[in-house]
Short mmCIF file of C-alpha atoms in Angstrom, two decimals:
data_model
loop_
_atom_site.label_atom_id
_atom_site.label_comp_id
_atom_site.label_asym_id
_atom_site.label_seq_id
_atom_site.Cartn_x
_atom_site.Cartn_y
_atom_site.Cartn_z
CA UNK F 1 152.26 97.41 197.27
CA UNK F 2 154.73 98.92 199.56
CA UNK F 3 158.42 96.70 199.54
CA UNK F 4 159.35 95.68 202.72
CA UNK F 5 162.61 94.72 204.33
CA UNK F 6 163.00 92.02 206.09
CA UNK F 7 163.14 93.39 209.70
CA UNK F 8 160.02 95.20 208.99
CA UNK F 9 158.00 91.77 207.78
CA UNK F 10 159.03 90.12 210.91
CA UNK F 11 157.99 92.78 212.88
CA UNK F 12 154.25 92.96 211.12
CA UNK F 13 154.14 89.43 210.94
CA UNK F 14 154.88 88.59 215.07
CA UNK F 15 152.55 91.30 216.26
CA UNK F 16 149.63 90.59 213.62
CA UNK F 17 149.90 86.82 213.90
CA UNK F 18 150.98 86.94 217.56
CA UNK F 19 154.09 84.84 216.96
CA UNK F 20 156.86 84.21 219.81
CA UNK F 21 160.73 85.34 219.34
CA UNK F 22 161.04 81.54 219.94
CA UNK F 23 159.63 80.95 216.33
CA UNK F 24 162.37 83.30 214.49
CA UNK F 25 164.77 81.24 212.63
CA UNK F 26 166.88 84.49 211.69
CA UNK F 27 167.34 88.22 212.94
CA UNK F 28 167.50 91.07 211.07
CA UNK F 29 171.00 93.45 212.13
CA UNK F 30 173.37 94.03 209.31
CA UNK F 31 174.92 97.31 210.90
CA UNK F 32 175.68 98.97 214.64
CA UNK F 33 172.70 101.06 214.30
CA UNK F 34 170.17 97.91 213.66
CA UNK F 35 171.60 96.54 217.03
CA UNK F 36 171.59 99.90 218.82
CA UNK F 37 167.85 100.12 218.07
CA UNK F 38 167.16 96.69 219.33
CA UNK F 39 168.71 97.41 222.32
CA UNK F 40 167.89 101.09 222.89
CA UNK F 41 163.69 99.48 222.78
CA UNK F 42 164.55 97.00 225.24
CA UNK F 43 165.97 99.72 227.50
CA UNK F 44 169.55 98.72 227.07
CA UNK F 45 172.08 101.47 226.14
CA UNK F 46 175.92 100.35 225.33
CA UNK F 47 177.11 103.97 226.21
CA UNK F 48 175.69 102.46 230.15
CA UNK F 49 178.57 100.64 231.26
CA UNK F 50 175.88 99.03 233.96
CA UNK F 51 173.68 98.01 231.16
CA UNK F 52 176.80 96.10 229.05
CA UNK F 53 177.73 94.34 231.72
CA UNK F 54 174.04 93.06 232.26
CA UNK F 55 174.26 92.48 228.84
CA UNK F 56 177.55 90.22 229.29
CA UNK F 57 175.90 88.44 232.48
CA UNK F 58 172.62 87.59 230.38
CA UNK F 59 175.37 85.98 227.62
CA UNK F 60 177.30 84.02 230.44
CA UNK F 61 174.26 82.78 231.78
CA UNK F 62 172.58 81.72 228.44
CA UNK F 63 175.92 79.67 227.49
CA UNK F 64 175.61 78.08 230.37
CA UNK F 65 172.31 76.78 229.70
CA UNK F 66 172.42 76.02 226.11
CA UNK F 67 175.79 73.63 226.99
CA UNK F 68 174.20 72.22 230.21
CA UNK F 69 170.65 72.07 229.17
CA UNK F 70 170.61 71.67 225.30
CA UNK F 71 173.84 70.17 225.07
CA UNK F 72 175.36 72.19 222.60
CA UNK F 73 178.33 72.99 221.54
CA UNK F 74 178.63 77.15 220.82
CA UNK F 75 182.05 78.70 218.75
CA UNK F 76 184.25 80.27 219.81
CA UNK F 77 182.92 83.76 217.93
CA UNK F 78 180.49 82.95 220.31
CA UNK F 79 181.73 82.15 223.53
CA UNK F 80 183.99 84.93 223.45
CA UNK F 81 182.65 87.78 221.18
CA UNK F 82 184.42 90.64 220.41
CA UNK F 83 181.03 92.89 221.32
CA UNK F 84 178.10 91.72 222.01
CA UNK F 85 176.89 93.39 218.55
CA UNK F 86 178.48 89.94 217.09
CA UNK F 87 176.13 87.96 217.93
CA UNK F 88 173.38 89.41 216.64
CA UNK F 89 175.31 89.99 213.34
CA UNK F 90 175.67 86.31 213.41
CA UNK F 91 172.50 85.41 214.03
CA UNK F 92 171.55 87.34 210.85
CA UNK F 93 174.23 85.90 208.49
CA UNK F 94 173.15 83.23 206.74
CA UNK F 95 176.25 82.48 205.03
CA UNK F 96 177.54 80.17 208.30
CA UNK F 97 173.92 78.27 208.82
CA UNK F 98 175.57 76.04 212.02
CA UNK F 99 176.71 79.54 213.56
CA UNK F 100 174.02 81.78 212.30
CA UNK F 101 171.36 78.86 214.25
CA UNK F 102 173.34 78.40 217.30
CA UNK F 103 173.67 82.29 217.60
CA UNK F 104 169.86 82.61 217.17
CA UNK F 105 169.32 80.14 219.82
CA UNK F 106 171.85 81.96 221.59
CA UNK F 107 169.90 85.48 221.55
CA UNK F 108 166.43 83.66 222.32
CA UNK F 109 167.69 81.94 225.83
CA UNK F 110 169.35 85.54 226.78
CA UNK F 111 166.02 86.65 226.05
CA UNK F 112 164.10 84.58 227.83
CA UNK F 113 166.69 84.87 231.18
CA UNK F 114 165.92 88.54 230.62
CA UNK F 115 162.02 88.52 231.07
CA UNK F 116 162.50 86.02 234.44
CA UNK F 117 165.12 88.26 235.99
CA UNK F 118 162.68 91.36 235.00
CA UNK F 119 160.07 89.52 236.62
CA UNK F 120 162.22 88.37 240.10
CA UNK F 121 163.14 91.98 240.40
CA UNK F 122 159.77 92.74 240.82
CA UNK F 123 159.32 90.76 243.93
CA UNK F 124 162.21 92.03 245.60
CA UNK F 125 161.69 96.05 245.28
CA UNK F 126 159.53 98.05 247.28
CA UNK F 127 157.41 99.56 244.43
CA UNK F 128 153.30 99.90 243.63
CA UNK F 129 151.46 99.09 240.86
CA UNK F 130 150.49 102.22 241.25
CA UNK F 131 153.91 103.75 240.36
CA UNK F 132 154.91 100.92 237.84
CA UNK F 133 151.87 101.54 235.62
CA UNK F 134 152.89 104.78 235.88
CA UNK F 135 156.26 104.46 234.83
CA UNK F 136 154.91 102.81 231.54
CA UNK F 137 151.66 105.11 230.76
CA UNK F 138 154.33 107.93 230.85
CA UNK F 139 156.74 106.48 228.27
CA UNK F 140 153.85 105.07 226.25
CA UNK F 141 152.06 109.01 225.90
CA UNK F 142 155.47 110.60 224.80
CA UNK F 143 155.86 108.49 221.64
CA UNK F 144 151.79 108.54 221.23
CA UNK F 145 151.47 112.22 221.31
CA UNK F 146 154.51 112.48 218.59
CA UNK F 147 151.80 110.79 216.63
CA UNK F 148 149.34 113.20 217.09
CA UNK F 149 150.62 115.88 214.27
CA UNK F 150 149.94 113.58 211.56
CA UNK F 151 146.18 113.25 212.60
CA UNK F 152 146.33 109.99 215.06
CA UNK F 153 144.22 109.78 217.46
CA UNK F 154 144.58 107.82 221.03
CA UNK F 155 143.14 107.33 224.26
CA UNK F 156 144.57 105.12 227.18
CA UNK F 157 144.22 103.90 230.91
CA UNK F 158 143.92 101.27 233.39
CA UNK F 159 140.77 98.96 233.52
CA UNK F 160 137.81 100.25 236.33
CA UNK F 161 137.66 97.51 239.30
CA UNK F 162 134.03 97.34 238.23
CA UNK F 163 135.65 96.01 234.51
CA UNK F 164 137.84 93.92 236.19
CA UNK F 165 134.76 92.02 237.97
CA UNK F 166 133.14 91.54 235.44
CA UNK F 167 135.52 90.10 233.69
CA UNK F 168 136.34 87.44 236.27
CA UNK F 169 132.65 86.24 237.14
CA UNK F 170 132.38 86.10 233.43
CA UNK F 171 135.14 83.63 232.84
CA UNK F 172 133.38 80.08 233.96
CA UNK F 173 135.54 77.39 235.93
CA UNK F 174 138.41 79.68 237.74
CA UNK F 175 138.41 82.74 239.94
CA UNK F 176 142.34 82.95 239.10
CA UNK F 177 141.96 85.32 236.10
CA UNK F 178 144.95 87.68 236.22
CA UNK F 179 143.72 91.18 237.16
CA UNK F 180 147.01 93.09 236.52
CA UNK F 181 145.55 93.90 232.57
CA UNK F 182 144.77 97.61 233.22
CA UNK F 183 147.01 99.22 230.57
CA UNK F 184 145.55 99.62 227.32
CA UNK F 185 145.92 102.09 224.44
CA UNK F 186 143.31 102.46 221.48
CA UNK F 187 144.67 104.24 218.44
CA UNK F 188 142.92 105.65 215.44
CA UNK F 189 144.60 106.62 212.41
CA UNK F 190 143.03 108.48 209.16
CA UNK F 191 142.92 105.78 207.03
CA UNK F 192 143.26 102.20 206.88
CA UNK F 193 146.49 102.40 205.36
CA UNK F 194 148.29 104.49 208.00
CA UNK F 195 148.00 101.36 210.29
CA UNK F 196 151.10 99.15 209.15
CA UNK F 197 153.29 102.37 209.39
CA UNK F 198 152.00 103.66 212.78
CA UNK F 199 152.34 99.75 214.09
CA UNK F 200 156.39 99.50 212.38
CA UNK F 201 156.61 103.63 213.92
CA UNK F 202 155.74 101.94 217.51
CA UNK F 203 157.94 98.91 216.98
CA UNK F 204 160.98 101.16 215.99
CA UNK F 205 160.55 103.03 219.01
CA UNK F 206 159.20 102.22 221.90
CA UNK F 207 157.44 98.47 221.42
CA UNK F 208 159.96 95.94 221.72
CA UNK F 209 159.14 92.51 219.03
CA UNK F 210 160.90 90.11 220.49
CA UNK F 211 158.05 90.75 224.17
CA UNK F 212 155.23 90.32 221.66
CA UNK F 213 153.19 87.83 224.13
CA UNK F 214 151.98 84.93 221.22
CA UNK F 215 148.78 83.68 220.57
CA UNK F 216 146.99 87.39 222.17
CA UNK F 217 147.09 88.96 218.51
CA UNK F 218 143.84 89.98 216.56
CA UNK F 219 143.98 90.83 212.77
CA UNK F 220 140.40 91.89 211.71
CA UNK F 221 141.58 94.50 209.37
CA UNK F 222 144.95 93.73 207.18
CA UNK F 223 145.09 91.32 204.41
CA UNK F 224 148.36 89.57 205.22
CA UNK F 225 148.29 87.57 201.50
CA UNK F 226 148.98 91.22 200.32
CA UNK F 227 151.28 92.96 203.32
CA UNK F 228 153.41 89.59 203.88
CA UNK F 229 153.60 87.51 200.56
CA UNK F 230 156.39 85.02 202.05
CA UNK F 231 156.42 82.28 203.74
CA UNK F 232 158.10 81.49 207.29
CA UNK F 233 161.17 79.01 207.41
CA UNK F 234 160.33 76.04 209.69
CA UNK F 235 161.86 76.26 213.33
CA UNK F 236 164.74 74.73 214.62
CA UNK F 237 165.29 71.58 216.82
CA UNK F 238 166.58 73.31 219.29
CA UNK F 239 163.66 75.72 219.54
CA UNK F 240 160.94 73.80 219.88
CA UNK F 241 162.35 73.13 223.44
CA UNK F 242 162.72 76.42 224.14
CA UNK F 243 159.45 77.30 222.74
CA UNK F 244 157.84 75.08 225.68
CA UNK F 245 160.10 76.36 227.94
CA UNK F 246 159.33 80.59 226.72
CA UNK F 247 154.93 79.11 226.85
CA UNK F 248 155.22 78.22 230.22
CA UNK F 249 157.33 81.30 231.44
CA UNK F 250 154.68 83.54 229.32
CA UNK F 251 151.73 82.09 230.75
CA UNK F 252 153.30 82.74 234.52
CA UNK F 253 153.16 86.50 233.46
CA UNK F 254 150.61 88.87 234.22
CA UNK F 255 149.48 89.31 230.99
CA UNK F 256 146.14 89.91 229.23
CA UNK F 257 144.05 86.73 228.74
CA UNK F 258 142.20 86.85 225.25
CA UNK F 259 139.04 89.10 225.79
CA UNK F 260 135.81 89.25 223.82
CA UNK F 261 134.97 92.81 224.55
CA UNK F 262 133.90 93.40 221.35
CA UNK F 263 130.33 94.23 220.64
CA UNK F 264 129.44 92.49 218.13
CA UNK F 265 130.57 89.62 215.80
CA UNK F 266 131.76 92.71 213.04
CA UNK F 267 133.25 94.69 215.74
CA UNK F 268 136.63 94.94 213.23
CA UNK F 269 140.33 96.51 214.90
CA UNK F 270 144.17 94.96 215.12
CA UNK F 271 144.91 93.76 218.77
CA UNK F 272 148.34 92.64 220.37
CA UNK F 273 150.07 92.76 223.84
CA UNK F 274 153.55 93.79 224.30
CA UNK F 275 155.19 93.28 227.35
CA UNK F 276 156.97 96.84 227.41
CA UNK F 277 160.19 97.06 229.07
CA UNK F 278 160.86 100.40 231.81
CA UNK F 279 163.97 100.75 233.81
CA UNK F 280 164.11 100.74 237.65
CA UNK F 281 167.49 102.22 238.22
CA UNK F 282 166.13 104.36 241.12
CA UNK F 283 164.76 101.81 242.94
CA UNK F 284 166.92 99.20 242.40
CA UNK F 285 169.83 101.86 244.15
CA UNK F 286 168.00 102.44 246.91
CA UNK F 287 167.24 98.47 247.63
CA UNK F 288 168.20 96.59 250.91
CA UNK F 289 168.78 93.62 248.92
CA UNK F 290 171.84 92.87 246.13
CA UNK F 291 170.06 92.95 242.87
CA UNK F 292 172.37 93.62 240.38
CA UNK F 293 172.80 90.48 238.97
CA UNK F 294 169.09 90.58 238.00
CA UNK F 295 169.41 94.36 236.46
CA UNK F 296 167.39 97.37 236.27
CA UNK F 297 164.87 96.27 233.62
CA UNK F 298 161.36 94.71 234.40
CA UNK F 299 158.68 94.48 232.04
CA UNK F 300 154.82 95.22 232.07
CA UNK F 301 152.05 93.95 229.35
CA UNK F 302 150.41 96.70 227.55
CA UNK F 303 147.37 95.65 225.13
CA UNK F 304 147.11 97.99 222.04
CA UNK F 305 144.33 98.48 219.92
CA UNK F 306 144.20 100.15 216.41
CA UNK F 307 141.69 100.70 213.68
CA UNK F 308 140.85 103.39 211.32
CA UNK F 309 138.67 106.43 211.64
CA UNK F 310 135.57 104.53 209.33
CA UNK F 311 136.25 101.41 210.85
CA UNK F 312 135.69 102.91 214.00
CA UNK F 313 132.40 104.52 213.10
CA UNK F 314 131.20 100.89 211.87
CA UNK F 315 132.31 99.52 215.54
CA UNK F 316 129.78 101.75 217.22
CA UNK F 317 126.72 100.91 214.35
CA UNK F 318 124.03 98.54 215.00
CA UNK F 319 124.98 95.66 217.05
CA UNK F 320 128.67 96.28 217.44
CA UNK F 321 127.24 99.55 219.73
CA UNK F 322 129.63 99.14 223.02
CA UNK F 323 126.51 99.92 225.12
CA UNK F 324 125.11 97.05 223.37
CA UNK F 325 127.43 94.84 224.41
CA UNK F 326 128.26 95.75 227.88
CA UNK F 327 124.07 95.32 228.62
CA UNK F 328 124.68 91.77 227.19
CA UNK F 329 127.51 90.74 229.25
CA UNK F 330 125.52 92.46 232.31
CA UNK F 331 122.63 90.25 231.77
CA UNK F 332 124.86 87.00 231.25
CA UNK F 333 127.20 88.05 234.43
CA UNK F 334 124.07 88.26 236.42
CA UNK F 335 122.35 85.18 235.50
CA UNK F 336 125.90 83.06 236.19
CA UNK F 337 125.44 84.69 239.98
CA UNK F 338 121.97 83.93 240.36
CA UNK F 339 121.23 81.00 239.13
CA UNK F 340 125.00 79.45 238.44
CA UNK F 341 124.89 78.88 235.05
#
């Protein structure tokens, strides 16, 4: 069995168990680079002066609430940091536990400020859905197609409007099923053991972990007893209040509800939804409204699908046959119209 650090086992273990940043009792930085990365995914770059100083606001701002809201009292190393790499260094030093936990809770609440800003921007620039989706397909195809050479397959695209009916007649008790779940990306790989490194390839790229949405993740295909043999450290105090506070933000988002469309009750593949950061700089220049306290960064939910080349040709056998399926959910969809039921 393949050794794995510890960045890497939190990374398989939120997007295969579709666990929230919230949950994390520790990060994982012990160098420059390590935060650079982290960063550099989320579409922050420290060479941007622009993007530090977001960084800084998204600090002051988190300070604020964790002394006003949690009432907490934060260090000095941490009120006034000599980079903003230091807190994420002390968020992974365990050697301090009352700093290491207060800089954790620290990085979570900047995080969370960070998706609601991404999301406010939203409402006040002039851009479609159209464009948006755009923005991410485009970003999402350059680091696919680097996959490509070592025999991955992919194919991706936005949901039909006829797919997106269906889907909401299909749901009983609520016509308020988000519709804004077009992006998705199905990837094949060789073999069934290509999958953990093309899922850690993604997350050291281009997915950001800490916008895995929770509780979207399906795991029909690794054995986590074998890939993860540890255990996760209970969560703080402190974060159970933020968890409650990061559910109810994350269920405000336009994100993909849990779908069945699988054909059949062996249909087997790894499923999880990111929401994928893109940058706005363009538009947010050439906005009639002050923005910059709110940034350049929004972010939009992609759902991405994986499973190996002989898994896939199981998927389409017998009654896991797509066509199958969709005839089902036909049938069902019309006799809910018809007759109400």
């Amino acid at each position: 069995m393949t050794t794995r650090t510890p960045r890497e086992k939190i990374i398989l273990k939120t997007a295969l168990l579709g666990e929230s940043v919230i949950d994390w009792p520790q990060f994982y930085c012990s160098t420059r680079e390590d935060v650079v990365q982290i960063l550099k995914i989320n579409e922050f770059h420290l060479s941007n002066p622009r993007d530090h100083t977001a960084l800084m606001s998204l600090q002051s701002e988190a300070i604020g609430y964790i002394q006003n809201q949690l009432r907490l009292t934060l260090p000095v190393s941490l009120l006034k940091p000599t980079s903003i790499e230091d807190i994420f260094f002390a968020a992974s030093d365990l050697k301090d536990p009352k700093t290491q936990k207060l800089a954790c809770a620290l990085l979570k609440v900047m995080n969370v400020i960070h998706l609601l800003n991404g999301r406010e921007l939203l409402y006040n620039l002039s851009i479609s859905n159209r464009n948006l989706f755009s923005l991410v397909e485009d970003k999402m195809e350059r680091e696919l197609s680097s996959l490509t050479r070592i025999g991955i397959k992919y194919q991706g695209g936005r949901k039909q409007k006829e797919s997106l009916i269906t889907r909401i007649i299909s749901k009983k008790g609520t016509l308020g099923v988000p519709t804004h779940d077009r992006l998705r990306f199905q990837i094949v790989t060789p073999k069934k053991e290509n999958l953990l490194e093309v899922i850690l390839h993604l997350f050291q790229t281009v997915l950001p972990v800490n916008y895995v949405i929770p509780n979207l993740s399906v795991n029909r295909l690794i054995n986590l007893r074998d890939t993860l043999p540890w255990k996760h450290r209970a969560s703080y105090a402190f974060s159970k209040k933020l968890k409650s506070i990061n559910n109810h933000l994350i269920t405000s988002l336009p994100y993909a509800i849990p779908d069945k469309e699988h054909s059949g009750k062996k249909y087997d593949l790894i499923k999880f939804v990111v929401a994928v950061p893109v940058r706005l700089d363009h538009y947010v220049s050439n906005s009639q409204h002050p923005l910059e306290s709110l940034g350049c960064i929004t972010h939009v939910p992609v759902e991405i699908r994986m499973m190996d080349q002989e898994t896939e040709r199981l998927n389409n056998l017998g009654e896991n046959v797509y066509s199958l399926y969709k005839e089902r959910q036909r049938i069902g969809v019309t006799k809910r119209v018809i007759q109400g039921a």
